[in-house]
Short mmCIF file of C-alpha atoms and ligand atoms in Angstrom, two decimals:
data_model
loop_
_atom_site.label_atom_id
_atom_site.label_comp_id
_atom_site.label_asym_id
_atom_site.label_seq_id
_atom_site.Cartn_x
_atom_site.Cartn_y
_atom_site.Cartn_z
CA UNK A 1 30.83 -30.63 35.02
CA UNK A 2 28.90 -31.72 31.93
CA UNK A 3 27.67 -28.95 29.69
CA UNK A 4 23.98 -28.39 30.41
CA UNK A 5 21.47 -29.48 27.81
CA UNK A 6 18.64 -27.30 26.60
CA UNK A 7 15.97 -29.43 28.27
CA UNK A 8 17.49 -29.64 31.69
CA UNK A 9 16.13 -27.91 34.70
CA UNK A 10 12.91 -26.60 33.18
CA UNK A 11 10.82 -28.03 35.97
CA UNK A 12 12.37 -25.98 38.78
CA UNK A 13 13.39 -22.84 36.91
CA UNK A 14 11.04 -20.36 35.33
CA UNK A 15 11.45 -20.44 31.55
CA UNK A 16 12.72 -17.35 29.82
CA UNK A 17 9.49 -17.01 27.85
CA UNK A 18 7.53 -16.77 31.10
CA UNK A 19 9.91 -14.06 32.30
CA UNK A 20 9.53 -12.17 29.03
CA UNK A 21 5.73 -12.38 29.27
CA UNK A 22 5.93 -11.00 32.80
CA UNK A 23 8.18 -8.18 31.52
CA UNK A 24 5.66 -7.41 28.83
CA UNK A 25 2.63 -7.33 31.14
CA UNK A 26 4.45 -5.22 33.75
CA UNK A 27 5.63 -2.87 30.98
CA UNK A 28 2.05 -2.50 29.79
CA UNK A 29 0.68 -1.70 33.25
CA UNK A 30 3.57 0.60 34.10
CA UNK A 31 3.38 2.39 30.75
CA UNK A 32 -0.35 3.05 31.05
CA UNK A 33 0.18 4.32 34.61
CA UNK A 34 2.92 6.70 33.48
CA UNK A 35 0.68 7.91 30.69
CA UNK A 36 -2.03 8.76 33.22
CA UNK A 37 0.45 10.48 35.59
CA UNK A 38 1.98 12.37 32.65
CA UNK A 39 4.76 14.05 34.65
CA UNK A 40 7.25 16.02 32.50
CA UNK A 41 10.09 14.98 34.81
CA UNK A 42 9.26 11.27 34.56
CA UNK A 43 8.69 11.54 30.83
CA UNK A 44 12.05 13.19 30.27
CA UNK A 45 14.21 11.07 32.54
CA UNK A 46 12.45 7.72 32.66
CA UNK A 47 10.38 7.27 29.49
CA UNK A 48 12.62 9.14 27.04
CA UNK A 49 15.71 8.52 29.15
CA UNK A 50 16.27 5.18 30.84
CA UNK A 51 13.52 3.19 29.09
CA UNK A 52 14.42 4.56 25.68
CA UNK A 53 18.10 3.76 26.28
CA UNK A 54 17.58 0.17 27.47
CA UNK A 55 15.01 -0.47 24.74
CA UNK A 56 17.38 0.84 22.08
CA UNK A 57 20.29 -1.19 23.47
CA UNK A 58 18.16 -4.32 23.33
CA UNK A 59 17.07 -3.70 19.73
CA UNK A 60 20.66 -2.91 18.74
CA UNK A 61 21.78 -6.18 20.34
CA UNK A 62 19.20 -8.10 18.32
CA UNK A 63 20.16 -6.34 15.12
CA UNK A 64 23.86 -7.04 15.62
CA UNK A 65 23.04 -10.75 15.46
CA UNK A 66 21.03 -10.73 12.25
CA UNK A 67 23.69 -10.57 9.53
CA UNK A 68 26.25 -13.02 11.01
CA UNK A 69 23.50 -15.44 12.01
CA UNK A 70 21.94 -15.42 8.55
CA UNK A 71 25.32 -15.74 6.83
CA UNK A 72 26.63 -18.71 8.80
CA UNK A 73 23.37 -20.59 9.15
CA UNK A 74 22.66 -20.15 5.45
CA UNK A 75 26.07 -21.42 4.37
CA UNK A 76 25.55 -24.46 6.62
CA UNK A 77 22.03 -24.80 5.25
CA UNK A 78 23.09 -24.80 1.61
CA UNK A 79 26.07 -27.05 2.27
CA UNK A 80 23.88 -29.34 4.40
CA UNK A 81 21.15 -29.60 1.81
CA UNK A 82 23.68 -31.34 -0.40
CA UNK A 83 21.60 -31.04 -3.56
CA UNK A 84 21.18 -27.84 -5.54
CA UNK A 85 17.86 -29.00 -7.02
CA UNK A 86 16.41 -29.40 -3.53
CA UNK A 87 17.47 -25.84 -2.76
CA UNK A 88 15.59 -24.66 -5.85
CA UNK A 89 12.52 -26.61 -4.75
CA UNK A 90 12.63 -25.20 -1.21
CA UNK A 91 13.09 -21.67 -2.56
CA UNK A 92 10.31 -22.02 -5.13
CA UNK A 93 7.84 -23.46 -2.65
CA UNK A 94 8.65 -20.83 0.00
CA UNK A 95 8.32 -18.01 -2.52
CA UNK A 96 4.98 -19.32 -3.83
CA UNK A 97 3.61 -19.71 -0.29
CA UNK A 98 4.81 -16.27 0.80
CA UNK A 99 3.15 -14.58 -2.17
CA UNK A 100 -0.04 -16.62 -1.71
CA UNK A 101 -0.39 -15.82 2.00
CA UNK A 102 0.17 -12.11 1.35
CA UNK A 103 -2.41 -12.09 -1.46
CA UNK A 104 -4.94 -13.90 0.77
CA UNK A 105 -4.19 -11.45 3.60
CA UNK A 106 -4.84 -8.31 1.57
CA UNK A 107 -7.95 -9.74 -0.08
CA UNK A 108 -9.35 -10.70 3.31
CA UNK A 109 -8.55 -7.22 4.65
CA UNK A 110 -10.31 -5.45 1.78
CA UNK A 111 -13.33 -7.76 2.02
CA UNK A 112 -13.68 -7.28 5.78
CA UNK A 113 -13.16 -3.52 5.57
CA UNK A 114 -15.75 -3.25 2.81
CA UNK A 115 -18.29 -5.18 4.91
CA UNK A 116 -17.64 -3.23 8.14
CA UNK A 117 -17.18 0.09 6.33
CA UNK A 118 -14.99 2.03 8.80
CA UNK A 119 -14.56 5.75 8.13
CA UNK A 120 -18.01 6.56 6.74
CA UNK A 121 -19.21 9.86 8.22
CA UNK A 122 -15.75 10.65 9.64
CA UNK A 123 -15.26 14.25 10.78
CA UNK A 124 -12.05 15.61 9.27
CA UNK A 125 -11.98 18.77 11.37
CA UNK A 126 -9.15 18.82 13.88
CA UNK A 127 -6.93 16.53 11.82
CA UNK A 128 -3.64 18.24 11.10
CA UNK A 129 -2.28 17.67 7.66
CA UNK A 130 1.46 17.09 7.57
CA UNK A 131 3.69 17.52 4.56
CA UNK A 132 3.96 13.86 3.61
CA UNK A 133 5.40 12.93 0.25
CA UNK A 134 4.20 9.93 -1.73
CA UNK A 135 6.69 7.16 -2.28
CA UNK A 136 7.09 5.94 -5.83
CA UNK A 137 5.89 2.42 -6.58
CA UNK A 138 8.92 0.24 -7.35
CA UNK A 139 8.78 -1.61 -10.64
CA UNK A 140 8.78 -5.41 -10.42
CA UNK A 141 11.88 -5.45 -12.61
CA UNK A 142 13.79 -3.11 -10.33
CA UNK A 143 12.85 -5.19 -7.30
CA UNK A 144 14.30 -8.32 -8.91
CA UNK A 145 17.36 -6.62 -10.43
CA UNK A 146 18.32 -5.23 -7.02
CA UNK A 147 18.65 -8.75 -5.60
CA UNK A 148 22.16 -9.04 -7.05
CA UNK A 149 24.58 -6.87 -5.06
CA UNK A 150 27.27 -4.96 -6.93
CA UNK A 151 29.22 -4.71 -3.70
CA UNK A 152 28.65 -7.58 -1.27
CA UNK A 153 30.47 -5.79 1.56
CA UNK A 154 28.09 -2.84 1.23
CA UNK A 155 25.15 -5.27 1.22
CA UNK A 156 26.39 -6.81 4.49
CA UNK A 157 27.11 -3.41 6.01
CA UNK A 158 23.65 -2.08 5.13
CA UNK A 159 21.90 -5.32 6.11
CA UNK A 160 20.28 -5.67 2.65
CA UNK A 161 18.71 -9.04 3.33
CA UNK A 162 17.75 -10.19 -0.18
CA UNK A 163 21.22 -9.30 -1.49
CA UNK A 164 22.88 -11.06 1.43
CA UNK A 165 20.74 -14.18 0.93
CA UNK A 166 21.57 -14.24 -2.77
CA UNK A 167 25.30 -13.80 -2.24
CA UNK A 168 25.55 -16.34 0.56
CA UNK A 169 23.59 -18.94 -1.41
CA UNK A 170 26.07 -18.57 -4.28
CA UNK A 171 28.96 -19.04 -1.82
CA UNK A 172 27.19 -22.11 -0.39
CA UNK A 173 26.67 -23.56 -3.86
CA UNK A 174 30.34 -22.93 -4.70
CA UNK A 175 31.32 -24.77 -1.50
CA UNK A 176 29.10 -27.68 -2.54
CA UNK A 177 30.74 -27.76 -5.95
CA UNK A 178 34.22 -27.82 -4.41
CA UNK A 179 33.29 -31.05 -2.66
CA UNK A 180 35.80 -32.32 -0.08
CA UNK A 181 38.04 -29.33 -0.55
CA UNK A 182 35.49 -27.10 1.18
CA UNK A 183 35.18 -29.36 4.25
CA UNK A 184 37.23 -27.08 6.50
CA UNK A 185 35.32 -24.01 5.37
CA UNK A 186 31.95 -25.66 6.04
CA UNK A 187 33.17 -26.90 9.44
CA UNK A 188 34.29 -23.39 10.36
CA UNK A 189 30.86 -22.05 9.35
CA UNK A 190 29.13 -24.74 11.41
CA UNK A 191 31.20 -23.73 14.40
CA UNK A 192 30.40 -20.04 13.83
CA UNK A 193 26.72 -20.91 13.45
CA UNK A 194 26.72 -22.71 16.79
CA UNK A 195 28.55 -19.81 18.36
CA UNK A 196 26.02 -17.30 17.00
CA UNK A 197 23.13 -19.34 18.37
CA UNK A 198 24.78 -19.09 21.79
CA UNK A 199 25.10 -15.33 21.36
CA UNK A 200 21.35 -15.26 20.58
CA UNK A 201 20.74 -16.97 23.90
CA UNK A 202 22.97 -14.51 25.74
CA UNK A 203 21.07 -11.56 24.26
CA UNK A 204 17.77 -13.26 25.10
CA UNK A 205 18.75 -13.36 28.76
CA UNK A 206 18.28 -9.59 28.78
CA UNK A 207 14.96 -9.84 26.94
CA UNK A 208 12.65 -9.50 29.99
CA UNK A 209 14.20 -6.09 30.79
CA UNK A 210 14.43 -4.98 27.15
CA UNK A 211 10.82 -5.94 26.50
CA UNK A 212 9.66 -4.24 29.71
CA UNK A 213 11.32 -0.95 28.69
CA UNK A 214 10.11 -1.05 25.08
CA UNK A 215 6.52 -1.76 26.04
CA UNK A 216 6.47 0.68 28.98
CA UNK A 217 7.84 3.45 26.73
CA UNK A 218 5.30 2.79 23.97
CA UNK A 219 2.33 2.74 26.30
CA UNK A 220 3.54 5.73 28.32
CA UNK A 221 3.54 7.69 25.06
CA UNK A 222 0.36 6.27 23.52
CA UNK A 223 -2.66 7.52 25.35
CA UNK A 224 -5.97 5.75 24.97
CA UNK A 225 -7.50 9.02 23.63
CA UNK A 226 -5.57 8.49 20.41
CA UNK A 227 -7.74 5.52 19.61
CA UNK A 228 -11.14 7.07 20.02
CA UNK A 229 -11.42 8.99 16.73
CA UNK A 230 -10.23 6.02 14.72
CA UNK A 231 -11.78 3.25 16.76
CA UNK A 232 -13.59 1.78 13.73
CA UNK A 233 -10.30 1.63 11.81
CA UNK A 234 -8.49 -0.01 14.72
CA UNK A 235 -11.31 -2.51 15.32
CA UNK A 236 -11.49 -3.52 11.63
CA UNK A 237 -7.72 -3.78 11.33
CA UNK A 238 -7.26 -5.83 14.49
CA UNK A 239 -10.12 -8.16 13.47
CA UNK A 240 -8.55 -8.72 10.04
CA UNK A 241 -5.12 -9.32 11.60
CA UNK A 242 -6.49 -11.84 14.10
CA UNK A 243 -8.58 -13.57 11.45
CA UNK A 244 -5.52 -14.05 9.30
CA UNK A 245 -3.35 -15.11 12.23
CA UNK A 246 -5.73 -17.58 13.84
CA UNK A 247 -7.74 -18.77 10.85
CA UNK A 248 -5.94 -18.42 7.49
CA UNK A 249 -2.45 -19.29 8.69
CA UNK A 250 -3.54 -22.03 11.07
CA UNK A 251 -5.82 -23.65 8.46
CA UNK A 252 -2.89 -23.61 6.03
CA UNK A 253 -0.64 -25.23 8.62
CA UNK A 254 -3.21 -27.94 9.23
CA UNK A 255 -4.06 -28.58 5.57
CA UNK A 256 -0.59 -28.30 4.03
CA UNK A 257 1.50 -29.80 6.82
CA UNK A 258 -1.04 -31.73 8.94
CA UNK A 259 0.29 -30.07 12.12
CA UNK A 260 -1.49 -29.07 15.29
CA UNK A 261 -1.98 -25.27 15.34
CA UNK A 262 -2.08 -25.12 19.17
CA UNK A 263 1.33 -26.73 19.55
CA UNK A 264 2.67 -24.46 16.84
CA UNK A 265 1.30 -21.33 18.50
CA UNK A 266 2.83 -22.24 21.85
CA UNK A 267 6.20 -22.82 20.26
CA UNK A 268 6.32 -19.63 18.22
CA UNK A 269 5.18 -17.43 21.13
CA UNK A 270 8.67 -16.13 22.09
CA UNK A 271 9.19 -14.83 18.55
CA UNK A 272 5.74 -13.23 18.62
CA UNK A 273 6.57 -11.41 21.85
CA UNK A 274 9.81 -10.08 20.37
CA UNK A 275 8.01 -9.02 17.20
CA UNK A 276 5.37 -7.21 19.28
CA UNK A 277 7.98 -5.43 21.41
CA UNK A 278 10.34 -4.43 18.60
CA UNK A 279 7.86 -3.96 15.70
CA UNK A 280 10.56 -5.29 13.43
CA UNK A 281 10.57 -8.61 11.58
CA UNK A 282 14.24 -8.11 10.79
CA UNK A 283 15.32 -7.62 14.38
CA UNK A 284 13.24 -10.68 15.30
CA UNK A 285 15.02 -12.98 12.78
CA UNK A 286 17.35 -14.51 15.40
CA UNK A 287 14.43 -15.43 17.66
CA UNK A 288 12.15 -16.61 14.83
CA UNK A 289 15.03 -18.76 13.57
CA UNK A 290 15.68 -20.20 17.00
CA UNK A 291 11.99 -21.01 17.56
CA UNK A 292 11.53 -22.55 14.11
CA UNK A 293 14.60 -24.77 14.42
CA UNK A 294 14.90 -25.63 18.09
CA UNK A 295 11.29 -25.43 19.30
CA UNK A 296 9.34 -26.42 16.17
CA UNK A 297 11.96 -28.80 14.77
CA UNK A 298 12.55 -27.51 11.23
CA UNK A 299 15.95 -28.45 9.86
CA UNK A 300 18.57 -25.71 9.57
CA UNK A 301 18.91 -26.45 5.83
CA UNK A 302 15.34 -25.17 5.28
CA UNK A 303 14.92 -22.58 8.06
CA UNK A 304 18.26 -20.83 7.43
CA UNK A 305 16.85 -19.83 4.08
CA UNK A 306 13.09 -19.49 4.62
CA UNK A 307 13.19 -17.42 7.85
CA UNK A 308 15.34 -14.47 6.67
CA UNK A 309 13.72 -14.69 3.23
CA UNK A 310 10.27 -14.47 4.82
CA UNK A 311 11.26 -11.62 7.13
CA UNK A 312 12.21 -9.69 4.00
CA UNK A 313 9.54 -10.55 1.44
CA UNK A 314 6.57 -11.76 3.47
CA UNK A 315 4.45 -9.17 5.24
CA UNK A 316 0.91 -10.39 5.62
CA UNK A 317 0.15 -8.04 8.50
CA UNK A 318 1.50 -5.02 6.65
CA UNK A 319 -0.56 -5.91 3.57
CA UNK A 320 -3.66 -6.19 5.78
CA UNK A 321 -3.00 -2.74 7.24
CA UNK A 322 -2.65 -1.28 3.75
CA UNK A 323 -5.93 -2.86 2.62
CA UNK A 324 -7.92 -1.68 5.66
CA UNK A 325 -6.31 1.79 5.62
CA UNK A 326 -7.08 2.28 1.94
CA UNK A 327 -10.76 1.33 2.32
CA UNK A 328 -10.98 3.45 5.51
CA UNK A 329 -9.51 6.52 3.82
CA UNK A 330 -11.63 6.00 0.70
CA UNK A 331 -14.68 6.10 2.99
CA UNK A 332 -13.38 9.17 4.85
CA UNK A 333 -12.87 11.07 1.60
CA UNK A 334 -15.99 9.62 -0.05
CA UNK A 335 -14.00 8.13 -2.95
CA UNK A 336 -15.36 5.10 -4.81
CA UNK A 337 -12.42 2.74 -5.40
CA UNK A 338 -14.11 0.31 -7.77
CA UNK A 339 -12.85 -3.09 -8.77
CA UNK A 340 -9.77 -1.71 -10.58
CA UNK A 341 -8.85 0.27 -7.47
CA UNK A 342 -9.12 -2.81 -5.28
CA UNK A 343 -7.07 -4.91 -7.68
CA UNK A 344 -4.43 -2.17 -7.78
CA UNK A 345 -4.26 -2.18 -3.99
CA UNK A 346 -3.87 -5.98 -3.93
CA UNK A 347 -1.09 -5.96 -6.54
CA UNK A 348 0.77 -3.07 -4.95
CA UNK A 349 0.55 -4.43 -1.43
CA UNK A 350 2.06 -7.74 -2.54
CA UNK A 351 4.83 -5.92 -4.40
CA UNK A 352 5.47 -3.54 -1.51
CA UNK A 353 5.71 -6.54 0.78
CA UNK A 354 8.52 -7.99 -1.36
CA UNK A 355 10.36 -4.75 -1.91
CA UNK A 356 10.59 -3.43 1.65
CA UNK A 357 12.54 -4.55 4.66
CA UNK A 358 10.89 -5.58 7.91
CA UNK A 359 11.64 -2.53 10.04
CA UNK A 360 9.30 -0.45 12.22
CA UNK A 361 6.92 1.87 10.45
CA UNK A 362 7.88 0.92 6.93
CA UNK A 363 4.32 -0.21 6.24
CA UNK A 364 3.10 3.35 6.63
CA UNK A 365 5.67 4.65 4.18
CA UNK A 366 4.56 2.05 1.66
CA UNK A 367 0.97 3.09 2.24
CA UNK A 368 1.76 6.49 0.69
CA UNK A 369 2.59 4.63 -2.50
CA UNK A 370 -0.65 2.65 -2.48
CA UNK A 371 -2.77 5.72 -1.74
CA UNK A 372 -1.24 7.84 -4.48
CA UNK A 373 -1.71 5.03 -7.01
CA UNK A 374 -5.45 4.82 -6.34
CA UNK A 375 -5.87 8.60 -6.23
CA UNK A 376 -6.40 9.08 -2.48
CA UNK A 377 -4.80 12.06 -0.72
CA UNK A 378 -1.75 10.84 1.21
CA UNK A 379 -2.43 13.46 3.88
CA UNK A 380 -5.05 10.99 5.08
CA UNK A 381 -2.22 9.10 6.76
CA UNK A 382 -2.20 11.83 9.42
CA UNK A 383 -5.53 10.40 10.64
CA UNK A 384 -4.10 6.98 11.44
CA UNK A 385 -0.58 8.06 12.37
CA UNK A 386 -1.32 8.26 16.09
CA UNK A 387 -2.30 4.61 16.36
CA UNK A 388 0.23 3.25 13.92
CA UNK A 389 2.88 2.24 16.43
CA UNK A 390 0.54 -0.14 18.21
CA UNK A 391 -0.85 -1.41 14.92
CA UNK A 392 2.75 -1.91 13.73
CA UNK A 393 3.46 -4.09 16.77
CA UNK A 394 0.44 -6.29 16.07
CA UNK A 395 1.01 -6.56 12.33
CA UNK A 396 4.67 -7.49 12.89
CA UNK A 397 3.45 -10.44 15.00
CA UNK A 398 1.34 -11.52 12.01
CA UNK A 399 4.28 -10.99 9.66
CA UNK A 400 6.69 -13.22 11.56
CA UNK A 401 4.04 -15.86 12.30
CA UNK A 402 3.50 -16.07 8.52
CA UNK A 403 7.26 -16.59 8.07
CA UNK A 404 7.28 -19.36 10.66
CA UNK A 405 4.17 -21.06 9.24
CA UNK A 406 5.60 -21.15 5.71
CA UNK A 407 9.01 -22.33 7.00
CA UNK A 408 7.30 -25.13 8.92
CA UNK A 409 5.12 -26.17 5.97
CA UNK A 410 8.13 -26.25 3.62
CA UNK A 411 10.21 -28.23 6.16
CA UNK A 412 7.37 -30.72 6.71
CA UNK A 413 6.79 -31.25 3.01
CA UNK A 414 10.50 -31.78 2.38
CA UNK A 415 10.77 -34.33 5.19
CA UNK A 416 12.93 -31.91 7.17
CA UNK A 417 10.76 -31.47 10.27
CA UNK A 418 11.69 -33.38 13.39
CA UNK A 419 8.32 -34.42 14.83
CA UNK A 420 9.91 -35.44 18.14
CA UNK A 421 11.03 -31.86 18.64
CA UNK A 422 7.66 -30.51 17.47
CA UNK A 423 5.77 -32.70 19.92
CA UNK A 424 8.13 -32.11 22.86
CA UNK A 425 6.78 -29.15 24.89
CA UNK A 426 10.19 -28.65 26.52
CA UNK A 427 12.23 -28.63 23.31
CA UNK A 428 14.38 -25.52 22.96
CA UNK A 429 13.10 -23.89 26.14
CA UNK A 430 15.76 -21.64 27.64
CA UNK A 431 16.26 -21.52 31.39
CA UNK A 432 18.96 -19.90 33.48
CA UNK A 433 20.72 -23.30 33.59
CA UNK A 434 21.77 -22.61 30.04
CA UNK A 435 24.16 -20.03 31.27
CA UNK A 436 26.37 -22.14 33.38
CA UNK A 437 29.72 -22.01 31.71
CA UNK A 438 31.05 -25.20 30.24
CA UNK A 439 33.96 -25.72 32.65
CA UNK A 440 35.63 -28.30 30.45
CA UNK A 441 35.84 -25.76 27.69
CA UNK A 442 37.12 -23.25 30.24
CA UNK A 443 39.83 -25.68 31.33
CA UNK A 444 40.78 -26.31 27.71
CA UNK A 445 41.06 -22.59 27.12
CA UNK A 446 43.12 -22.09 30.29
CA UNK A 447 45.57 -24.84 29.39
CA UNK A 448 45.87 -23.46 25.88
CA UNK A 449 46.71 -20.06 27.31
CA UNK A 450 49.22 -21.46 29.86
CA UNK A 451 50.61 -24.64 28.33
CA UNK A 452 53.39 -24.91 30.96
CA UNK A 453 50.74 -25.39 33.66
CA UNK A 454 49.67 -28.63 32.05
CA UNK A 455 50.26 -31.76 34.16
N1 LIG B 501 7.20 -3.34 11.19
C1 LIG B 501 6.82 -4.26 10.16
C2 LIG B 501 7.83 -5.41 10.13
O1 LIG B 501 8.95 -5.25 10.48
C3 LIG B 501 6.72 -3.64 8.83
C4 LIG B 501 5.60 -2.63 8.84
O2 LIG B 501 4.46 -3.02 8.62
O3 LIG B 501 5.84 -1.45 9.10
O4 LIG B 501 7.49 -6.49 9.73
#
């Protein structure tokens, strides 16, 4: 039998994205129901037991893909780009766009929060103050110095993305410089890259169940009552996040790449669902990468670099949360921030976005740094803590969409976007047909294992 192609069979079989969406919606309904029932037995054995276990397994499976996928795709990307100057151009453009989108995001958040003014007249009674400690603001110099790993193995083991990217790019450049002598090495990496993309697809087959458990657990734990005291904060934050997602980013995509935002949004949806369910840009890298290359059509030589780079340094949603939270808490405590305060928040949020990894809840930790810099009590975080998980899920969607938008713009401008793929609604859609085993390969393996059986 011929190996199945990615586009086959989509008409009869339900696509994986549809299944994942169903998993998400069922998880939401089920989670809210469990929250209403609130049975200690169910909470212990189902929510904190089975759901927590499957959810954790799914996130672990995604995380196990990140480092090898980034390493092999990046080596292929650098070797495939063929020209070191082009790599510099791609890197420079991506960096400039990432910083610009984050700066726009935080400015928009502060402007919107100042207009809406959430937090004025807030009643502080009943808010428990926890013993939070402020995180120190990293210096720009330290952030850049830390990009070079002293021990690459440790960087791989700890998943330090900027260090890994730096090291792998150097290896890729060295392979380029070796010319023909590195052919075998590059071929081996290409093979490993292809293999890792298959592993991504295998893990994605379990996504509907993983997503169901993650969402059901979150909503079973998060009661609607949590939102009521901070409804103005939530409303302002969600408006700012949506404004950035649907207006700023989509206008940029249209103006800088001339692409249709609707098509783009449909194609990036699987990555958005994963980002929402896991609240981690890092864990979503394999899916963002797959969507950007196989559904949107960006070339591996660009996306292998811009996607993991973006997941690490670009956090528009997180910056928006920090802007809205700072204005909200300034209102709660009756503190006048002033123009210097606002500028400090903008600068720090951009820096924090570069210096922190895309993992759940990190935005809140970085908020302690912003608050202490502008003289607001960090205990204020206790007020918004209850709703942060859900806000984290939404802002992570914005974070990874920003990564995908910038990757697409860079690819388009460098002539590395395949418009046929972009315009094909079926491109890169996974169906269960994908998982039929390539029997020719099986036969090859069998004859290699038992050579005497050969005819
Ligand atoms: N969870 C976010 C991410 O991974 C970071 C944050 O805002 O906490 O992108």
